[in-house]
PDB file of C-alpha atoms (C1' of nucleotides) in Angstrom:
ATOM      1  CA  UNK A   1     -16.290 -23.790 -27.122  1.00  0.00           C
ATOM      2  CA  UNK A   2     -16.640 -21.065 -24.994  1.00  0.00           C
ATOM      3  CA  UNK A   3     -20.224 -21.180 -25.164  1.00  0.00           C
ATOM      4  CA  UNK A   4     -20.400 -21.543 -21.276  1.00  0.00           C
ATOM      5  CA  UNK A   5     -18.466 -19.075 -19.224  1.00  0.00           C
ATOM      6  CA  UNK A   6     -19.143 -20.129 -15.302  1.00  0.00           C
ATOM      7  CA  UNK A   7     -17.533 -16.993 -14.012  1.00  0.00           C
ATOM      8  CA  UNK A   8     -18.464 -13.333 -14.438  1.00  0.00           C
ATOM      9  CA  UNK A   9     -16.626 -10.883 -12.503  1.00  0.00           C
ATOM     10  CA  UNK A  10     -19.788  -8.767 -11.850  1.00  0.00           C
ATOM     11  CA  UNK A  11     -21.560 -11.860  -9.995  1.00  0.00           C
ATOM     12  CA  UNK A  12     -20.141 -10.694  -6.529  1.00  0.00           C
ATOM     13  CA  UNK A  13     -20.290 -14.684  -5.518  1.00  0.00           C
ATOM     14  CA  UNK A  14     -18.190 -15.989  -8.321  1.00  0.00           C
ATOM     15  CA  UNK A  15     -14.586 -17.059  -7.413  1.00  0.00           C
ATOM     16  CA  UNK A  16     -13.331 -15.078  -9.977  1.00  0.00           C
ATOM     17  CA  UNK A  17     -14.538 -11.616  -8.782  1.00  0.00           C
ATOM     18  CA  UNK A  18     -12.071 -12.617  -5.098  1.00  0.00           C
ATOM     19  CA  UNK A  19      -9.423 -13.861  -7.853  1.00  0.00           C
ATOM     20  CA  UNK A  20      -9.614 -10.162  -9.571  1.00  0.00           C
ATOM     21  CA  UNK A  21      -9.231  -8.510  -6.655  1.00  0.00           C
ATOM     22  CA  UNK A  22      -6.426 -10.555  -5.551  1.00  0.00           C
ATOM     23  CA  UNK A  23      -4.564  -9.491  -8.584  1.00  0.00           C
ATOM     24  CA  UNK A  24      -4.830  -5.772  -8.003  1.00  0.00           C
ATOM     25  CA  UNK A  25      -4.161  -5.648  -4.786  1.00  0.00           C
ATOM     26  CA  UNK A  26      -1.715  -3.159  -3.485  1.00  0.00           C
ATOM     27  CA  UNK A  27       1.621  -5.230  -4.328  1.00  0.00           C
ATOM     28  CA  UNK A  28       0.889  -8.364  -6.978  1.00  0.00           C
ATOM     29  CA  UNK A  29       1.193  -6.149 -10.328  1.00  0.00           C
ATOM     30  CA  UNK A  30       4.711  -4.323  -9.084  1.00  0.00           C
ATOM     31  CA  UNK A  31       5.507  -8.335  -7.636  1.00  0.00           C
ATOM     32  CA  UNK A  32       4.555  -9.690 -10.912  1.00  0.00           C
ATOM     33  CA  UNK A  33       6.604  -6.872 -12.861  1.00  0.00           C
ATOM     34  CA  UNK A  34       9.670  -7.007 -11.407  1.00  0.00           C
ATOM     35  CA  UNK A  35       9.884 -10.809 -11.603  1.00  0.00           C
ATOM     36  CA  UNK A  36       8.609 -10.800 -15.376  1.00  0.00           C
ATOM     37  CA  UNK A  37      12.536 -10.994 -16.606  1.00  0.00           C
ATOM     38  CA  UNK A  38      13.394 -14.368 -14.479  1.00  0.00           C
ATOM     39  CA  UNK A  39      13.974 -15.345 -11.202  1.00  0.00           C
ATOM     40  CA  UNK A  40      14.998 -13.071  -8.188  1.00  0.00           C
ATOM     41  CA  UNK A  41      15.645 -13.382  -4.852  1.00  0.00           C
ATOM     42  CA  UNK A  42      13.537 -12.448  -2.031  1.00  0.00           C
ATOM     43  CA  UNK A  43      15.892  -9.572  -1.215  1.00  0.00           C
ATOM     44  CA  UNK A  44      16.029  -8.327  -4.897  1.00  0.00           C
ATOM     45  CA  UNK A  45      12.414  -8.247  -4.780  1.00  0.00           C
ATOM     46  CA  UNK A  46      12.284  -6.089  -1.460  1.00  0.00           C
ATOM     47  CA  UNK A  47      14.696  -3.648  -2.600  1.00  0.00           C
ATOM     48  CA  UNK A  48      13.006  -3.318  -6.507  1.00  0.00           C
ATOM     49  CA  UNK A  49       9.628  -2.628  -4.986  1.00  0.00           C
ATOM     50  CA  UNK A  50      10.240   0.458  -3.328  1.00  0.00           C
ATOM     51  CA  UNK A  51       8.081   1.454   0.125  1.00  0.00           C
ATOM     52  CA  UNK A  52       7.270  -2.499   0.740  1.00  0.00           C
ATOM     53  CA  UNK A  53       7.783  -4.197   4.295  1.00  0.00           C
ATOM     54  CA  UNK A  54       9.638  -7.489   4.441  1.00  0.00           C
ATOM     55  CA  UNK A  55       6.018  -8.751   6.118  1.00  0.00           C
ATOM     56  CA  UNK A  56       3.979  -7.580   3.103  1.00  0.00           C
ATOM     57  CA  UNK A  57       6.412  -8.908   0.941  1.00  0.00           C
ATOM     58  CA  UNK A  58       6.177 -12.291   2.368  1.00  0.00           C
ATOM     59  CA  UNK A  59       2.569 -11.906   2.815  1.00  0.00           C
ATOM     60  CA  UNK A  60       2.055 -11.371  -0.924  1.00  0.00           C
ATOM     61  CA  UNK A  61       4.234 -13.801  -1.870  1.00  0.00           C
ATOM     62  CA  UNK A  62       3.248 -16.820  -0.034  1.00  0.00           C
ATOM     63  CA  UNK A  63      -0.346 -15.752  -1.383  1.00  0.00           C
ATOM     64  CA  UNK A  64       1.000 -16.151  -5.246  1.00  0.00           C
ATOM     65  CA  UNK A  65       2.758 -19.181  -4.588  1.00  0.00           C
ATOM     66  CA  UNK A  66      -0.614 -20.645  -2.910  1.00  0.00           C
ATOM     67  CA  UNK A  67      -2.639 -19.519  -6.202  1.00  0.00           C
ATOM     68  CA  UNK A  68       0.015 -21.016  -8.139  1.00  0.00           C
ATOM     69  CA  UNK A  69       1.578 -17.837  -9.610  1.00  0.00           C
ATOM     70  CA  UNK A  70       4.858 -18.108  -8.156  1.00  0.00           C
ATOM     71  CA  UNK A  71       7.540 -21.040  -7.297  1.00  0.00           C
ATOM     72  CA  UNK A  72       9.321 -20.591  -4.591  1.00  0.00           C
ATOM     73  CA  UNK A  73      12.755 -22.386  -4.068  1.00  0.00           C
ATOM     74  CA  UNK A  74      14.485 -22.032  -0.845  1.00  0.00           C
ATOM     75  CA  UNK A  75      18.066 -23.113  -0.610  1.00  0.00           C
ATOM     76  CA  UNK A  76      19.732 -24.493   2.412  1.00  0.00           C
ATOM     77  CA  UNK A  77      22.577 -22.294   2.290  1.00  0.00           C
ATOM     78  CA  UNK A  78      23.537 -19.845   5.451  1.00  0.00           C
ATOM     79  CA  UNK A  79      22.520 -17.354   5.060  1.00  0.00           C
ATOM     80  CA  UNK A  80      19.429 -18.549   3.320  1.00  0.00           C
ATOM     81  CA  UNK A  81      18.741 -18.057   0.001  1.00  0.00           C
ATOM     82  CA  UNK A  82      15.168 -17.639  -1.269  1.00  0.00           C
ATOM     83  CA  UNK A  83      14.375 -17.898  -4.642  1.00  0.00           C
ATOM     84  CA  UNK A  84      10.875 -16.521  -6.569  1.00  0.00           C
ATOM     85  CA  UNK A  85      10.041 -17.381 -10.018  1.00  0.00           C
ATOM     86  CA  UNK A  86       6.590 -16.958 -12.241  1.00  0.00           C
ATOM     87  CA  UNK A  87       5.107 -20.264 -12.624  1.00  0.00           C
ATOM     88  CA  UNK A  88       3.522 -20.897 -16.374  1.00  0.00           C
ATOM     89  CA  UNK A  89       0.629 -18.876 -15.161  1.00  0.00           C
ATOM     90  CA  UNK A  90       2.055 -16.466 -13.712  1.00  0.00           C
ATOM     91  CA  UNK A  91       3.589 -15.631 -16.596  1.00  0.00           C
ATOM     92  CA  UNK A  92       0.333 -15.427 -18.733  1.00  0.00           C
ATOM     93  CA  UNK A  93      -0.256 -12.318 -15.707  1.00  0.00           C
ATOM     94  CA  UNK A  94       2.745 -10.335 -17.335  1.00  0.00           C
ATOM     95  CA  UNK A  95       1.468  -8.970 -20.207  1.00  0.00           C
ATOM     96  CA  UNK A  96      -2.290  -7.798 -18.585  1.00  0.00           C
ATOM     97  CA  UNK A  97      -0.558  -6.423 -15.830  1.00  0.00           C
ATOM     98  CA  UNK A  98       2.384  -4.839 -17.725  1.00  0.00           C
ATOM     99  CA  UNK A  99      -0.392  -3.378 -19.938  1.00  0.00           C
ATOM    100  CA  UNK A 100      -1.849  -1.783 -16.600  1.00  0.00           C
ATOM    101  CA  UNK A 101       1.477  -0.996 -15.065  1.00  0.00           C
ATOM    102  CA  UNK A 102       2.329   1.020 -18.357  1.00  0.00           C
ATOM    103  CA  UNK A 103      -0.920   2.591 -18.726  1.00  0.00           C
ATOM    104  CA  UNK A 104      -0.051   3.893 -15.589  1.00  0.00           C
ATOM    105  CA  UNK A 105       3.310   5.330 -16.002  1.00  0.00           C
ATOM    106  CA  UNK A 106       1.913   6.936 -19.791  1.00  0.00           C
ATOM    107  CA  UNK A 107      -1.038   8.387 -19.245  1.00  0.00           C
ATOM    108  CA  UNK A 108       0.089   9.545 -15.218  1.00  0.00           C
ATOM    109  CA  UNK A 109       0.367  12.921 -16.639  1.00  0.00           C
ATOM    110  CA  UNK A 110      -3.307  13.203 -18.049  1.00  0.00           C
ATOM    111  CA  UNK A 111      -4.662  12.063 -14.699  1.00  0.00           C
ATOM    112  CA  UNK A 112      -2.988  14.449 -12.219  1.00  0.00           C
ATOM    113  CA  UNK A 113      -4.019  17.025 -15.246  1.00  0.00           C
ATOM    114  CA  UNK A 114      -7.385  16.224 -14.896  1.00  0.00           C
ATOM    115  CA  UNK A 115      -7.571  15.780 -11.608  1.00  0.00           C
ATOM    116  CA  UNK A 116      -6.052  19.848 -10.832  1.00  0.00           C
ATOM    117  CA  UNK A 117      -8.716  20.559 -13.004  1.00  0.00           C
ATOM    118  CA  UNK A 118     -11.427  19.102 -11.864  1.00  0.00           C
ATOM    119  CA  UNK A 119     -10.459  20.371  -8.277  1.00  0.00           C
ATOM    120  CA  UNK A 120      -9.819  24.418  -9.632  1.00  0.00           C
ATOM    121  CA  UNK A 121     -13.407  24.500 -11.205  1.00  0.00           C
ATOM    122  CA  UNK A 122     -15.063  22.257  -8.696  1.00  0.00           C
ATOM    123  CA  UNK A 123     -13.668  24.009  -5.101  1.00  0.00           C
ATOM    124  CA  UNK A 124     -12.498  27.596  -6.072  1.00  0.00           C
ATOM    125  CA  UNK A 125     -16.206  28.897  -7.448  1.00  0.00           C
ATOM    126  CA  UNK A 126     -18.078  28.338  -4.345  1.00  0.00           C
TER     127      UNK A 126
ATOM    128  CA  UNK B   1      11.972   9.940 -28.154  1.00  0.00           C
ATOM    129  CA  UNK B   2      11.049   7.885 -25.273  1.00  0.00           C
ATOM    130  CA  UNK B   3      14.755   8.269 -23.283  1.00  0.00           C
ATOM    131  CA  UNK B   4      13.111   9.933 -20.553  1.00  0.00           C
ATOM    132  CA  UNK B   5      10.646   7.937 -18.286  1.00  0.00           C
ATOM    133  CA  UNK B   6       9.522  10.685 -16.008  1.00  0.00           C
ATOM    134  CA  UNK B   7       6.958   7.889 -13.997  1.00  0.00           C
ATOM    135  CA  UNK B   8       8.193   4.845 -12.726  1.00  0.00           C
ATOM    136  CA  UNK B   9       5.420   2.423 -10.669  1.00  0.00           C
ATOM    137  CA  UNK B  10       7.920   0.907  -8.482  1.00  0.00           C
ATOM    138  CA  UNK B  11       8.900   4.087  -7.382  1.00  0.00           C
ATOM    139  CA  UNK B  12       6.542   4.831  -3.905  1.00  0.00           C
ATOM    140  CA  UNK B  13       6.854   8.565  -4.630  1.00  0.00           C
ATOM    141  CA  UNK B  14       5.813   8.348  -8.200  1.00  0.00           C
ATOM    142  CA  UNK B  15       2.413   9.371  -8.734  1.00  0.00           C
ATOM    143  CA  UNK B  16       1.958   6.631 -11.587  1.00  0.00           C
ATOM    144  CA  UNK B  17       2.070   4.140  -8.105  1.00  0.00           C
ATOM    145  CA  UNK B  18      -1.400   6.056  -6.741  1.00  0.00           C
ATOM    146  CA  UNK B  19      -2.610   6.218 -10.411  1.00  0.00           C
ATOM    147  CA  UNK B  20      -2.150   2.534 -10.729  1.00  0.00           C
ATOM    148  CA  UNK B  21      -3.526   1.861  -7.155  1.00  0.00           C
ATOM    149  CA  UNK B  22      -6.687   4.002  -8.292  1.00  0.00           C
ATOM    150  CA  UNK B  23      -7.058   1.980 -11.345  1.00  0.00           C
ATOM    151  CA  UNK B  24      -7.186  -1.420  -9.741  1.00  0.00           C
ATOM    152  CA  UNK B  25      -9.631  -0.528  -6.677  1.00  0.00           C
ATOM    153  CA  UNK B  26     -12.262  -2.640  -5.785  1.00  0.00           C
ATOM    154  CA  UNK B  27     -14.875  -1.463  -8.274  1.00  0.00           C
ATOM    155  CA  UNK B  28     -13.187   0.706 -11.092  1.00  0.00           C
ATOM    156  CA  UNK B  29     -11.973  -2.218 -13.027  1.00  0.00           C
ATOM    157  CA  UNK B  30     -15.840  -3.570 -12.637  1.00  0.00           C
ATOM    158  CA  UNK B  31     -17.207   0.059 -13.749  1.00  0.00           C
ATOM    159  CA  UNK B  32     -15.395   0.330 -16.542  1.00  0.00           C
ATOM    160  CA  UNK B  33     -16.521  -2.938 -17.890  1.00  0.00           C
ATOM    161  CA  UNK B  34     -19.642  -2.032 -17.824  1.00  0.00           C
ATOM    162  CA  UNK B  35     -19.232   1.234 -19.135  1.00  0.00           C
ATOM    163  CA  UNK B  36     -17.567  -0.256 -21.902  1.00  0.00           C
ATOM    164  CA  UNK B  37     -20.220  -0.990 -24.779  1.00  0.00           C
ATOM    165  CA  UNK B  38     -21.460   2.668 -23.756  1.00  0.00           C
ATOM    166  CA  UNK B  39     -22.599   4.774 -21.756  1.00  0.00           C
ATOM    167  CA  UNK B  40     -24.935   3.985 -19.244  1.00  0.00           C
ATOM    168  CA  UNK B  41     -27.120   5.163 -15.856  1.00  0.00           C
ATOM    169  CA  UNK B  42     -26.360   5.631 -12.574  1.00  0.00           C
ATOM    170  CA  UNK B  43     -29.140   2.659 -11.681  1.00  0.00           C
ATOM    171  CA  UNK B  44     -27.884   0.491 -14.411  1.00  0.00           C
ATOM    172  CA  UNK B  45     -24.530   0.594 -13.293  1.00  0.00           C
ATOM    173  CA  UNK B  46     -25.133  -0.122  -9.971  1.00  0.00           C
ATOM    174  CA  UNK B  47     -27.957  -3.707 -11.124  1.00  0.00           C
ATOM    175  CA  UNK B  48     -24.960  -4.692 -13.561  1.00  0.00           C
ATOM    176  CA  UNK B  49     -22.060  -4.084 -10.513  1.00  0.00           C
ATOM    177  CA  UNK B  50     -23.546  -6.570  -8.486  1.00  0.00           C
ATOM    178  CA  UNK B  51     -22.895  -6.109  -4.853  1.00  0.00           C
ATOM    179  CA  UNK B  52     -21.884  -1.978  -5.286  1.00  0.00           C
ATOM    180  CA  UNK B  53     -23.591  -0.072  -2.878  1.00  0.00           C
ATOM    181  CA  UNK B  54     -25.261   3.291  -4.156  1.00  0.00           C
ATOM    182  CA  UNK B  55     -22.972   5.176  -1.777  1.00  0.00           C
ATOM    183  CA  UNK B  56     -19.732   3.601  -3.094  1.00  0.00           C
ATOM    184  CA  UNK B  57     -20.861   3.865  -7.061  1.00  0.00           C
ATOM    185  CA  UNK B  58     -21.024   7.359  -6.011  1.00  0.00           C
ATOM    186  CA  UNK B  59     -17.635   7.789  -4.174  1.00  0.00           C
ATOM    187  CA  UNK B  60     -16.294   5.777  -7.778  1.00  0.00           C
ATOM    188  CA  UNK B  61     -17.454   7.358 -10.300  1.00  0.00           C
ATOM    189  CA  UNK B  62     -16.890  10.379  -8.674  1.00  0.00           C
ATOM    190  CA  UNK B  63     -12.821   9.698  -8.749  1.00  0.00           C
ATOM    191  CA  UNK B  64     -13.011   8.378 -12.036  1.00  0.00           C
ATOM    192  CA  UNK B  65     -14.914  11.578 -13.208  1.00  0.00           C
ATOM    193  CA  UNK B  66     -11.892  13.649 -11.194  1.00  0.00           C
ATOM    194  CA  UNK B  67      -9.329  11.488 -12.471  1.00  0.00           C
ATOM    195  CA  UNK B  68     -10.735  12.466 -16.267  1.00  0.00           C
ATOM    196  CA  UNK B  69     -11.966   8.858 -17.079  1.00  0.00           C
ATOM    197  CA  UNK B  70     -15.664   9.171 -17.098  1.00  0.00           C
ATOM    198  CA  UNK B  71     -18.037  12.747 -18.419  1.00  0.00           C
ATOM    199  CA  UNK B  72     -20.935  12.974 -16.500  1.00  0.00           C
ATOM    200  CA  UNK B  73     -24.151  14.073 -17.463  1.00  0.00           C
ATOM    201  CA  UNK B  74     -26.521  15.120 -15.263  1.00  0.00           C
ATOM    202  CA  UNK B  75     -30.013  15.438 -17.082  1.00  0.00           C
ATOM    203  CA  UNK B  76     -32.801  18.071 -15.052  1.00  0.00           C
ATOM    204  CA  UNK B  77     -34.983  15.703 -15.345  1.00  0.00           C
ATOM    205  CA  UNK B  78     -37.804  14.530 -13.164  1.00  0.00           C
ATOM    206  CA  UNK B  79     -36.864  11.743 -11.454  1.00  0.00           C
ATOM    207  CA  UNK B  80     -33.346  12.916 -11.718  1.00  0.00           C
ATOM    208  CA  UNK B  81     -31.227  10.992 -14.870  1.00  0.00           C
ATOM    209  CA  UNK B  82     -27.385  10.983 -14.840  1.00  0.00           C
ATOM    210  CA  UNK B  83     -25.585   9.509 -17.671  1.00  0.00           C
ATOM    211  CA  UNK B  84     -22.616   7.761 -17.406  1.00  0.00           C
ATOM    212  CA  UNK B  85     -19.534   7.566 -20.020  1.00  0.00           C
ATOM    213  CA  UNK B  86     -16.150   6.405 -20.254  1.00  0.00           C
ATOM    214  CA  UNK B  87     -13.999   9.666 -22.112  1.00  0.00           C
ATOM    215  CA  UNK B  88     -11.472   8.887 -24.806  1.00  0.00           C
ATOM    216  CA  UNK B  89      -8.775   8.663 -21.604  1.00  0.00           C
ATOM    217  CA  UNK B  90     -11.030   6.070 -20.136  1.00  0.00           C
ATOM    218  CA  UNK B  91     -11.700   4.210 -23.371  1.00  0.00           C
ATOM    219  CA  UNK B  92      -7.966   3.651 -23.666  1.00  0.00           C
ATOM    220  CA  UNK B  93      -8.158   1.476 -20.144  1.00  0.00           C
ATOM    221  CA  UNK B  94     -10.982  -0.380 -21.524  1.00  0.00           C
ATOM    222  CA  UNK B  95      -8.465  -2.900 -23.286  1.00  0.00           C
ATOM    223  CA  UNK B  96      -5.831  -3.499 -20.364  1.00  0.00           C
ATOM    224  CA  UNK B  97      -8.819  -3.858 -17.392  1.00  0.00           C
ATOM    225  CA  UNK B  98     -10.483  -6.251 -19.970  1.00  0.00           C
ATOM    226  CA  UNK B  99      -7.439  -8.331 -20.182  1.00  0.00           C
ATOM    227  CA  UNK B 100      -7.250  -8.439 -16.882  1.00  0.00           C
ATOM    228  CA  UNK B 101     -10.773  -8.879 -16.093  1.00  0.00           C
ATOM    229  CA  UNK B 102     -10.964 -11.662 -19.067  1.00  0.00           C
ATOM    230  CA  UNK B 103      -7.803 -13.371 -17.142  1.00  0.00           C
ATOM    231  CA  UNK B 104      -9.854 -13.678 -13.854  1.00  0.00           C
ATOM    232  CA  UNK B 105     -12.309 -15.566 -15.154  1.00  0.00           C
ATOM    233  CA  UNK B 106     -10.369 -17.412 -17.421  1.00  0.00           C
ATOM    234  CA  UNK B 107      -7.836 -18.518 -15.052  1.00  0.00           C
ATOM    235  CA  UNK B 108     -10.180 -18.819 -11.942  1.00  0.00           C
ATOM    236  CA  UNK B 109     -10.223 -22.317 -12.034  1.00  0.00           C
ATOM    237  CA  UNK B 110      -6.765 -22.864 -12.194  1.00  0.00           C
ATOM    238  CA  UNK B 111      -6.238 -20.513  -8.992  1.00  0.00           C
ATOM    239  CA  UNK B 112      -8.859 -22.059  -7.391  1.00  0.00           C
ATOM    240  CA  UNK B 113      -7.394 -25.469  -8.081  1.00  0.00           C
ATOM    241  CA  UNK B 114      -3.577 -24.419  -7.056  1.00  0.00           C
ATOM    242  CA  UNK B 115      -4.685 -22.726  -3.836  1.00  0.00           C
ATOM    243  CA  UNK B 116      -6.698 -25.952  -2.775  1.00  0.00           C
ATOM    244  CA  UNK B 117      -3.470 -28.554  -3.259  1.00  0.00           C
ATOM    245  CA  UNK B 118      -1.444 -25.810  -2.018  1.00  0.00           C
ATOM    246  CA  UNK B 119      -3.982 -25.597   1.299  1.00  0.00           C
ATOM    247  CA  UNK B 120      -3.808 -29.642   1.191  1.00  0.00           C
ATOM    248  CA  UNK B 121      -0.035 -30.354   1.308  1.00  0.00           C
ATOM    249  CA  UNK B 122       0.531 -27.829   3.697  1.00  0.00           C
ATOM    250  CA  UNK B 123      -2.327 -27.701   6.218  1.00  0.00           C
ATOM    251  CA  UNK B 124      -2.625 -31.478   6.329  1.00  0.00           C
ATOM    252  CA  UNK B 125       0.609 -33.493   6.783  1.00  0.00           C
ATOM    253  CA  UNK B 126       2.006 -31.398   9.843  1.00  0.00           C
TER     254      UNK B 126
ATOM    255  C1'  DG C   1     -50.592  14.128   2.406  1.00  0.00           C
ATOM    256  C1'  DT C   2     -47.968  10.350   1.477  1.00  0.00           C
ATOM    257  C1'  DA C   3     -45.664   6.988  -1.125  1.00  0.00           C
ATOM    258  C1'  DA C   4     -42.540   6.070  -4.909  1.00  0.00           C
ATOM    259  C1'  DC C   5     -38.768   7.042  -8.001  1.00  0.00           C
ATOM    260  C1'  DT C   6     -33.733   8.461  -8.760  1.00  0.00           C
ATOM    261  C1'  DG C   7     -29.324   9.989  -7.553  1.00  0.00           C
ATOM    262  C1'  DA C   8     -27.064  11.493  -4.021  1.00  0.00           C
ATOM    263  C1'  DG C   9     -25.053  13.465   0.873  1.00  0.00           C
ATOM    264  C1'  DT C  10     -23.825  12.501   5.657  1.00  0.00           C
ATOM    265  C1'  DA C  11     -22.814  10.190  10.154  1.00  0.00           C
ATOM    266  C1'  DC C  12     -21.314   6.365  11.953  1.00  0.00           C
ATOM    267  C1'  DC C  13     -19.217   1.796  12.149  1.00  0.00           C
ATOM    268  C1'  DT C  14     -16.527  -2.393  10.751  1.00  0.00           C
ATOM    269  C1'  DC C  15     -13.073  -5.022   9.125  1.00  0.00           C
ATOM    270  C1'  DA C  16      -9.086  -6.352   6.902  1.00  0.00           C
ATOM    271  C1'  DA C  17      -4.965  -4.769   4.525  1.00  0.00           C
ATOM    272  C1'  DG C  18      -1.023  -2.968   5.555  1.00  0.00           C
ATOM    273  C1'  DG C  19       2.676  -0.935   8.771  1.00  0.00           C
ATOM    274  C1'  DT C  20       5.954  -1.188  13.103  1.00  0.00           C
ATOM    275  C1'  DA C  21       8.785  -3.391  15.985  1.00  0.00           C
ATOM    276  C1'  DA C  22      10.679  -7.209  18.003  1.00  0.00           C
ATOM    277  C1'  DC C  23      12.498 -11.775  17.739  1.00  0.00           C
ATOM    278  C1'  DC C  24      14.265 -16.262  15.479  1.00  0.00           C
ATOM    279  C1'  DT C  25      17.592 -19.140  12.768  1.00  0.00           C
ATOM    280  C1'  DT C  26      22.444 -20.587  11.367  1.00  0.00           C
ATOM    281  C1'  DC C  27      27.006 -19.821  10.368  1.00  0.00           C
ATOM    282  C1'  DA C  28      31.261 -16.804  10.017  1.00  0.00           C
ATOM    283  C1'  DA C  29      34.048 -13.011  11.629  1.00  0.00           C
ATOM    284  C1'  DG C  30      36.145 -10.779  15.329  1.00  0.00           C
TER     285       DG C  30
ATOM    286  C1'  DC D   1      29.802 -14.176  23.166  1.00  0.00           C
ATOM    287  C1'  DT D   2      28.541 -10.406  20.249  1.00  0.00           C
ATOM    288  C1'  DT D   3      27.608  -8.755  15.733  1.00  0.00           C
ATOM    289  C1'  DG D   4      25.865  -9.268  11.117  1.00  0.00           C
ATOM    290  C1'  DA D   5      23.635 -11.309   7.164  1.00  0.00           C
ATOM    291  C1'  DA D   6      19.133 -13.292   4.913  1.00  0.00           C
ATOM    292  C1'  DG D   7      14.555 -14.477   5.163  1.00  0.00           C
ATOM    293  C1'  DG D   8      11.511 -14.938   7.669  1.00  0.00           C
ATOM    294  C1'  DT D   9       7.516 -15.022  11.955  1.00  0.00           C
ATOM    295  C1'  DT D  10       4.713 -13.052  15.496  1.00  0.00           C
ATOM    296  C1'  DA D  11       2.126  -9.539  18.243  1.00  0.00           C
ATOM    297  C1'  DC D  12       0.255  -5.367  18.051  1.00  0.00           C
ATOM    298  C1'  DC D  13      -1.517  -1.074  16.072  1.00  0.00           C
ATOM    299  C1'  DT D  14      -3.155   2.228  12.405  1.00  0.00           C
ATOM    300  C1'  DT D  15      -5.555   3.492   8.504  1.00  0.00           C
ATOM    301  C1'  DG D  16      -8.961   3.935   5.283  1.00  0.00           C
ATOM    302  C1'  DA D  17     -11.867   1.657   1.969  1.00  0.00           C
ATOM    303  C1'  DG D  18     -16.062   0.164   2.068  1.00  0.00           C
ATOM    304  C1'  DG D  19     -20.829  -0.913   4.348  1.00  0.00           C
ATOM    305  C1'  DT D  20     -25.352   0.578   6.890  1.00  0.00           C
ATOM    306  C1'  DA D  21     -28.718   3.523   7.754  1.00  0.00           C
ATOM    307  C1'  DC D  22     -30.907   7.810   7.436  1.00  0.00           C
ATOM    308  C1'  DT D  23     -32.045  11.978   5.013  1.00  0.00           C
ATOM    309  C1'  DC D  24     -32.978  15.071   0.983  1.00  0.00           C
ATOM    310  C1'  DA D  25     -34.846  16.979  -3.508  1.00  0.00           C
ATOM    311  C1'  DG D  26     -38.644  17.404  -6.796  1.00  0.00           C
ATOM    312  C1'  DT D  27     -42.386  15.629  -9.253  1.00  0.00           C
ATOM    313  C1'  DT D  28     -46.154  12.330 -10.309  1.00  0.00           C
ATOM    314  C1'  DA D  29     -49.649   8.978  -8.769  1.00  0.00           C
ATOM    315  C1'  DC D  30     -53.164   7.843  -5.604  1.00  0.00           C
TER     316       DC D  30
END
DNA sequence: GTAACTGAGTACCTCAAGGTAACCTTCAAG
DNA sequence: CTTGAAGGTTACCTTGAGGTACTCAGTTAC
């Protein structure tokens, strides 16, 4: 029955057009990525993602675990010890965004091509 | 032969990382949606994107016409008439951004559901 | 001659994401 | 009693994506 859909991206008020743009943000995919294998720690995370701050890291975080994409588990140890894991749905994220991530890394090449292109005919003939 | 992975997302230097963070701005993911089925006007872009201003369609499909994803066709017609399309490069997005688009709305509820226990266990009982 | 249509360019402004730097906690090592 | 580790938090600042408003071009309609 999917004869009524009660969210369309391209409504600008529907919830799920803030919940698509929450998923691309800047750090979410490479988040989602690095803990698609299994758990890791908070410092794992920070050193996989290269160029993130601790803040943003936490930022991001706390903002999956509060739309139920990621568990966190901290243990009382000292030093602490932070654990992050995909929930059930964050795991259905893995293979949209690993389809993205990839399409990326493949098809980088064509881009920058295309883009030295369009800028040699576009600014040198003025 | 795919031993060497010249682009790597989580690297910050990698250009895959802006490629990806091109991809998943606020309205290419949207854009490409529409452009999807085929191709389509600068107007009817902008009524189906709802909440796009003209200015920022512009600035959009501009990079996505630089970045080799959409042709465009300017006819010399009176009122002007540009057509929009998505190239073969950009077709090959159309399945991942779907996915990802299709998971927004599908999940939405879900989201919206975790993030309001999440907001009631933790703003209430302090 | 002036309004409308269509796609766009430009100047200016706003706002929020993201970055920097400092500090906090607890325990162990020295 | 200072340092270091891990995982934060907070205050403050920067940046740039995106928004508003105005203008333009060329032709038809009135």
């Amino acid at each position: 029955m999917d004869a009524v859909r009660p969210f369309d991206v391209l409504d600008p008020a529907c919830p799920s057009r803030s919940v698509l743009r929450h998923l691309t943000d800047r750090w979410t995919p490479l988040v989602v990525g690095v803990l698609a294998p299994g758990p890791a720690r908070f410092g794992e995370i920070r050193d996989q993602v290269g160029g993130v701050t601790a803040k943003v890291l936490t930022q991001t975080l706390r903002s999956m675990e509060r739309d139920g994409l990621v568990d966190r588990r901290a243990l009382p140890t000292m030093p602490p010890r932070v654990d992050y894991e995909l929930t059930p749905l964050g795991r259905t994220l893995v293979g949209p965004l690993d389809a993205l991530r990839s399409w990326a890394e493949r098809h980088a090449g064509e881009v920058l091509g295309a883009r030295a292109s369009y800028d040699a005919q576009d600014g040198a003939p003025g």
